[in-house]
PDB file of C-alpha atoms in Angstrom:
ATOM      1  CA  MET B  25     103.664  68.337 150.190  1.00 40.00           C
ATOM      2  CA  PRO B  26     104.020  65.029 148.349  1.00 47.00           C
ATOM      3  CA  LEU B  27     101.563  64.170 145.693  1.00 47.00           C
ATOM      4  CA  GLY B  28      99.112  61.257 145.123  1.00 51.00           C
ATOM      5  CA  GLY B  29     102.744  58.705 144.518  1.00 53.00           C
ATOM      6  CA  GLY B  30     104.769  60.252 146.453  1.00 53.00           C
ATOM      7  CA  GLN B  31     106.088  62.843 144.245  1.00 52.00           C
ATOM      8  CA  GLN B  32     106.071  66.568 143.774  1.00 53.00           C
ATOM      9  CA  PRO B  33     104.064  68.426 141.359  1.00 49.00           C
ATOM     10  CA  ALA B  34     108.349  70.201 139.937  1.00 55.00           C
ATOM     11  CA  THR B  35     109.858  66.583 139.503  1.00 48.00           C
ATOM     12  CA  ASP B  36     106.585  64.534 138.410  1.00 63.00           C
ATOM     13  CA  GLY B  37     107.124  65.288 134.970  1.00 76.00           C
ATOM     14  CA  LYS B  38     103.819  64.534 133.025  1.00 80.00           C
ATOM     15  CA  PRO B  39     101.199  65.942 136.254  1.00 83.00           C
ATOM     16  CA  PHE B  40     103.525  69.142 135.466  1.00 80.00           C
ATOM     17  CA  GLN B  41     102.669  69.299 131.895  1.00 82.00           C
ATOM     18  CA  THR B  42      98.880  68.700 132.689  1.00 85.00           C
ATOM     19  CA  VAL B  43      98.581  71.480 134.870  1.00 87.00           C
ATOM     20  CA  GLY B  44     100.451  73.887 132.481  1.00 87.00           C
ATOM     21  CA  SER B  45      97.751  72.641 129.254  1.00 90.00           C
ATOM     22  CA  LEU B  46      94.854  73.411 131.476  1.00 93.00           C
ATOM     23  CA  LYS B  47      96.072  76.614 132.872  1.00 93.00           C
ATOM     24  CA  THR B  48      96.961  77.714 128.878  1.00 95.00           C
ATOM     25  CA  LEU B  49      93.925  76.264 128.193  1.00 96.00           C
ATOM     26  CA  PHE B  50      91.762  78.550 130.393  1.00 96.00           C
ATOM     27  CA  ILE B  51      93.851  81.803 129.480  1.00 97.00           C
ATOM     28  CA  GLU B  52      92.570  81.094 125.878  1.00 97.00           C
ATOM     29  CA  GLY B  53      89.228  80.724 126.686  1.00 97.00           C
ATOM     30  CA  LEU B  54      89.749  83.856 128.412  1.00 98.00           C
ATOM     31  CA  LEU B  55      91.048  85.990 125.638  1.00 98.00           C
ATOM     32  CA  ARG B  56      87.972  84.473 123.526  1.00 97.00           C
ATOM     33  CA  GLN B  57      85.924  85.843 125.976  1.00 98.00           C
ATOM     34  CA  GLY B  58      87.533  88.967 125.691  1.00 98.00           C
ATOM     35  CA  HIS B  59      88.616  89.040 129.420  1.00 98.00           C
ATOM     36  CA  ARG B  60      92.427  90.072 129.888  1.00 97.00           C
ATOM     37  CA  VAL B  61      94.507  88.375 131.797  1.00 97.00           C
ATOM     38  CA  MET B  62      96.943  88.515 134.940  1.00 95.00           C
ATOM     39  CA  LEU B  63      98.639  85.240 135.561  1.00 93.00           C
ATOM     40  CA  SER B  64     101.088  85.742 138.602  1.00 93.00           C
ATOM     41  CA  ASP B  65     103.017  83.061 140.043  1.00 90.00           C
ATOM     42  CA  VAL B  66     102.220  82.261 144.394  1.00 89.00           C
ATOM     43  CA  ASP B  67     106.401  82.948 145.343  1.00 88.00           C
ATOM     44  CA  THR B  68     105.569  86.835 143.127  1.00 88.00           C
ATOM     45  CA  ALA B  69     104.569  89.372 145.889  1.00 89.00           C
ATOM     46  CA  TRP B  70     103.133  92.640 144.837  1.00 90.00           C
ATOM     47  CA  LEU B  71     103.685  96.006 146.586  1.00 92.00           C
ATOM     48  CA  ARG B  72     101.285  97.420 145.372  1.00 92.00           C
ATOM     49  CA  ASP B  73      98.291  97.243 142.796  1.00 92.00           C
ATOM     50  CA  PRO B  74      99.547  96.870 139.147  1.00 91.00           C
ATOM     51  CA  TRP B  75      96.462  97.392 136.570  1.00 89.00           C
ATOM     52  CA  ALA B  76      97.119 101.237 136.572  1.00 90.00           C
ATOM     53  CA  TYR B  77     101.203 100.202 135.527  1.00 88.00           C
ATOM     54  CA  LEU B  78     100.029  97.911 133.188  1.00 90.00           C
ATOM     55  CA  GLN B  79      97.070  99.986 131.305  1.00 88.00           C
ATOM     56  CA  ALA B  80      99.363 102.953 131.235  1.00 90.00           C
ATOM     57  CA  ILE B  81     101.586  99.945 128.486  1.00 89.00           C
ATOM     58  CA  GLN B  82     100.925 100.812 125.053  1.00 89.00           C
ATOM     59  CA  GLY B  83     101.095  98.268 122.639  1.00 92.00           C
ATOM     60  CA  ALA B  84     102.173  95.085 123.747  1.00 94.00           C
ATOM     61  CA  ASP B  85      99.393  92.328 122.971  1.00 97.00           C
ATOM     62  CA  ILE B  86     101.618  90.351 125.681  1.00 96.00           C
ATOM     63  CA  LEU B  87     103.630  91.425 128.953  1.00 94.00           C
ATOM     64  CA  VAL B  88     105.701  89.016 130.176  1.00 93.00           C
ATOM     65  CA  SER B  89     109.066  88.522 133.009  1.00 89.00           C
ATOM     66  CA  THR B  90     112.196  86.961 132.780  1.00 83.00           C
ATOM     67  CA  ASP B  91     115.569  86.589 134.713  1.00 75.00           C
ATOM     68  CA  CYS B  92     117.239  89.416 133.732  1.00 72.00           C
ATOM     69  CA  PRO B  93     117.467  92.278 136.440  1.00 63.00           C
ATOM     70  CA  SER B  94     118.260  95.014 133.950  1.00 62.00           C
ATOM     71  CA  VAL B  95     118.114  94.536 130.165  1.00 55.00           C
ATOM     72  CA  TYR B  96     120.214  97.480 130.402  1.00 56.00           C
ATOM     73  CA  GLY B  97     122.825  96.664 132.670  1.00 54.00           C
ATOM     74  CA  ASP B  98     122.863  93.705 131.622  1.00 53.00           C
ATOM     75  CA  ARG B  99     123.712  94.884 127.892  1.00 52.00           C
ATOM     76  CA  VAL B 100     126.623  97.776 129.221  1.00 50.00           C
ATOM     77  CA  ASP B 101     128.461  94.932 131.872  1.00 49.00           C
ATOM     78  CA  LEU B 102     128.247  92.198 128.585  1.00 50.00           C
ATOM     79  CA  GLY B 103     132.267  91.654 129.130  1.00 50.00           C
ATOM     80  CA  ASN B 104     134.362  89.052 126.845  1.00 46.00           C
ATOM     81  CA  PRO B 105     132.972  87.264 125.321  1.00 45.00           C
ATOM     82  CA  PRO B 106     129.832  88.355 125.766  1.00 48.00           C
ATOM     83  CA  ARG B 107     127.378  86.833 127.819  1.00 51.00           C
ATOM     84  CA  SER B 108     123.702  87.921 128.443  1.00 55.00           C
ATOM     85  CA  ARG B 109     121.436  86.700 130.928  1.00 57.00           C
ATOM     86  CA  CYS B 110     119.086  90.019 129.202  1.00 65.00           C
ATOM     87  CA  THR B 111     118.370  88.837 125.028  1.00 65.00           C
ATOM     88  CA  HIS B 112     115.472  90.688 124.578  1.00 63.00           C
ATOM     89  CA  PHE B 113     117.186  93.966 123.078  1.00 65.00           C
ATOM     90  CA  GLU B 114     117.917  95.183 119.334  1.00 68.00           C
ATOM     91  CA  GLY B 115     119.974  92.856 117.410  1.00 69.00           C
ATOM     92  CA  SER B 116     120.948  90.151 120.194  1.00 68.00           C
ATOM     93  CA  ARG B 117     121.428  86.771 118.535  1.00 69.00           C
ATOM     94  CA  GLU B 118     121.287  85.160 121.695  1.00 69.00           C
ATOM     95  CA  GLN B 119     118.321  82.595 122.834  1.00 70.00           C
ATOM     96  CA  ILE B 120     115.089  84.517 124.077  1.00 71.00           C
ATOM     97  CA  LYS B 121     113.791  83.604 127.209  1.00 80.00           C
ATOM     98  CA  PHE B 122     110.664  84.780 128.984  1.00 86.00           C
ATOM     99  CA  ASN B 123     109.882  83.770 133.012  1.00 89.00           C
ATOM    100  CA  THR B 124     105.590  83.157 132.594  1.00 92.00           C
ATOM    101  CA  GLY B 125     105.684  82.949 136.545  1.00 90.00           C
ATOM    102  CA  VAL B 126     103.915  86.899 135.194  1.00 93.00           C
ATOM    103  CA  VAL B 127     102.347  87.374 132.080  1.00 95.00           C
ATOM    104  CA  TYR B 128      99.728  90.308 130.992  1.00 96.00           C
ATOM    105  CA  LEU B 129      97.709  89.361 128.768  1.00 97.00           C
ATOM    106  CA  ARG B 130      95.534  91.536 126.161  1.00 97.00           C
ATOM    107  CA  PRO B 131      92.911  89.628 124.052  1.00 98.00           C
ATOM    108  CA  THR B 132      94.269  91.404 120.583  1.00 98.00           C
ATOM    109  CA  PRO B 133      94.160  88.750 117.764  1.00 98.00           C
ATOM    110  CA  GLN B 134      97.423  88.235 117.984  1.00 98.00           C
ATOM    111  CA  ALA B 135      98.048  86.966 121.229  1.00 98.00           C
ATOM    112  CA  LYS B 136      95.545  85.037 120.757  1.00 98.00           C
ATOM    113  CA  ALA B 137      96.428  83.455 117.674  1.00 98.00           C
ATOM    114  CA  PHE B 138      99.673  83.014 119.658  1.00 98.00           C
ATOM    115  CA  VAL B 139      97.761  81.547 122.936  1.00 98.00           C
ATOM    116  CA  ARG B 140      96.065  79.162 120.289  1.00 97.00           C
ATOM    117  CA  ALA B 141      99.375  77.990 118.821  1.00 97.00           C
ATOM    118  CA  TRP B 142     101.316  77.655 122.103  1.00 96.00           C
ATOM    119  CA  LEU B 143      98.549  75.384 123.268  1.00 95.00           C
ATOM    120  CA  GLU B 144      98.196  73.331 120.861  1.00 94.00           C
ATOM    121  CA  ARG B 145     102.101  72.971 120.844  1.00 93.00           C
ATOM    122  CA  LEU B 146     101.520  71.438 125.016  1.00 91.00           C
ATOM    123  CA  LEU B 147      98.893  69.521 123.267  1.00 89.00           C
ATOM    124  CA  THR B 148     100.706  67.442 120.528  1.00 89.00           C
ATOM    125  CA  SER B 149     104.092  67.873 121.164  1.00 82.00           C
ATOM    126  CA  GLY B 150     105.270  64.134 120.897  1.00 75.00           C
ATOM    127  CA  HIS B 151     107.733  64.668 123.923  1.00 80.00           C
ATOM    128  CA  LEU B 152     107.669  66.455 127.896  1.00 82.00           C
ATOM    129  CA  VAL B 153     107.511  69.823 127.276  1.00 86.00           C
ATOM    130  CA  TYR B 154     106.237  72.475 130.137  1.00 88.00           C
ATOM    131  CA  ASP B 155     104.711  75.925 129.391  1.00 91.00           C
ATOM    132  CA  GLN B 156     107.476  78.055 129.525  1.00 90.00           C
ATOM    133  CA  GLU B 157     109.428  76.164 127.200  1.00 90.00           C
ATOM    134  CA  ALA B 158     107.052  75.989 124.400  1.00 93.00           C
ATOM    135  CA  PHE B 159     105.646  79.680 125.134  1.00 95.00           C
ATOM    136  CA  ASN B 160     109.724  80.702 125.303  1.00 91.00           C
ATOM    137  CA  GLN B 161     109.868  78.555 121.723  1.00 90.00           C
ATOM    138  CA  LEU B 162     107.430  79.955 119.633  1.00 93.00           C
ATOM    139  CA  ALA B 163     108.127  83.555 121.145  1.00 91.00           C
ATOM    140  CA  GLU B 164     111.550  82.941 119.773  1.00 87.00           C
ATOM    141  CA  THR B 165     110.471  81.435 115.418  1.00 89.00           C
ATOM    142  CA  GLY B 166     111.801  84.174 113.792  1.00 83.00           C
ATOM    143  CA  ALA B 167     112.758  86.668 116.652  1.00 77.00           C
ATOM    144  CA  ARG B 168     116.446  86.631 115.944  1.00 72.00           C
ATOM    145  CA  PRO B 169     118.115  89.324 115.569  1.00 72.00           C
ATOM    146  CA  VAL B 170     115.794  90.802 117.699  1.00 74.00           C
ATOM    147  CA  ARG B 171     113.952  93.763 116.393  1.00 79.00           C
ATOM    148  CA  MET B 172     112.440  96.506 118.581  1.00 77.00           C
ATOM    149  CA  VAL B 173     109.198  97.969 117.653  1.00 82.00           C
ATOM    150  CA  ALA B 174     110.230 101.313 117.643  1.00 79.00           C
ATOM    151  CA  LYS B 175     113.795 102.718 118.352  1.00 73.00           C
ATOM    152  CA  GLY B 176     115.115 102.861 121.719  1.00 68.00           C
ATOM    153  CA  GLY B 177     111.369 101.472 123.012  1.00 75.00           C
ATOM    154  CA  ARG B 178     110.909  98.344 125.185  1.00 79.00           C
ATOM    155  CA  LEU B 179     108.439  95.943 123.089  1.00 86.00           C
ATOM    156  CA  PHE B 180     109.686  93.720 120.100  1.00 85.00           C
ATOM    157  CA  TRP B 181     108.870  91.906 117.606  1.00 88.00           C
ATOM    158  CA  ALA B 182     108.138  87.931 118.258  1.00 90.00           C
ATOM    159  CA  TRP B 183     106.749  84.940 116.695  1.00 94.00           C
ATOM    160  CA  ASP B 184     107.439  85.799 113.398  1.00 93.00           C
ATOM    161  CA  ARG B 185     107.104  89.772 113.631  1.00 91.00           C
ATOM    162  CA  ARG B 186     103.597  88.207 114.770  1.00 94.00           C
ATOM    163  CA  LEU B 187     103.799  89.621 118.562  1.00 95.00           C
ATOM    164  CA  ARG B 188     104.396  92.231 119.666  1.00 94.00           C
ATOM    165  CA  LEU B 189     106.116  91.179 123.075  1.00 92.00           C
ATOM    166  CA  ARG B 190     106.881  93.809 126.208  1.00 89.00           C
ATOM    167  CA  PRO B 191     109.459  92.829 129.818  1.00 84.00           C
ATOM    168  CA  PRO B 192     108.474  94.670 132.540  1.00 76.00           C
ATOM    169  CA  PRO B 193     111.238  97.921 134.393  1.00 67.00           C
TER     170      PRO B 193
END
């Protein structure tokens, strides 16, 4: 459905960037008040209530989705040369990419600081940058090679080892 001058939100960069900045500002305010925040794109289907599952995962400041169907399957099927969509495993030197279509944030000091930096990047960037792109840029700062918080786990360090991120299973 066209907006305003007949342009779609995803094709007109500045309005889309503004929406991402407002979303991040809203997240920042909720975290500051001590709330846990769950974001889910409108094209996400939930087959059951995710709250019990999310609460059971301990240690992560932020849980964020990826476009990786299986980190384990992708690691096994890397081929030669390696080609991985799943970059969040121990020792990976690939660019970290998350999909902010599903994000769960806890009001930890680390998550609050990360979201403030995320918002700052969106508001002060001298060029067009979308919220997911800014999230990934910050998350991968100082995060390569990937280091897990605990051996064999799925929780890993991001953002100069200040933030504990975890993709869903």
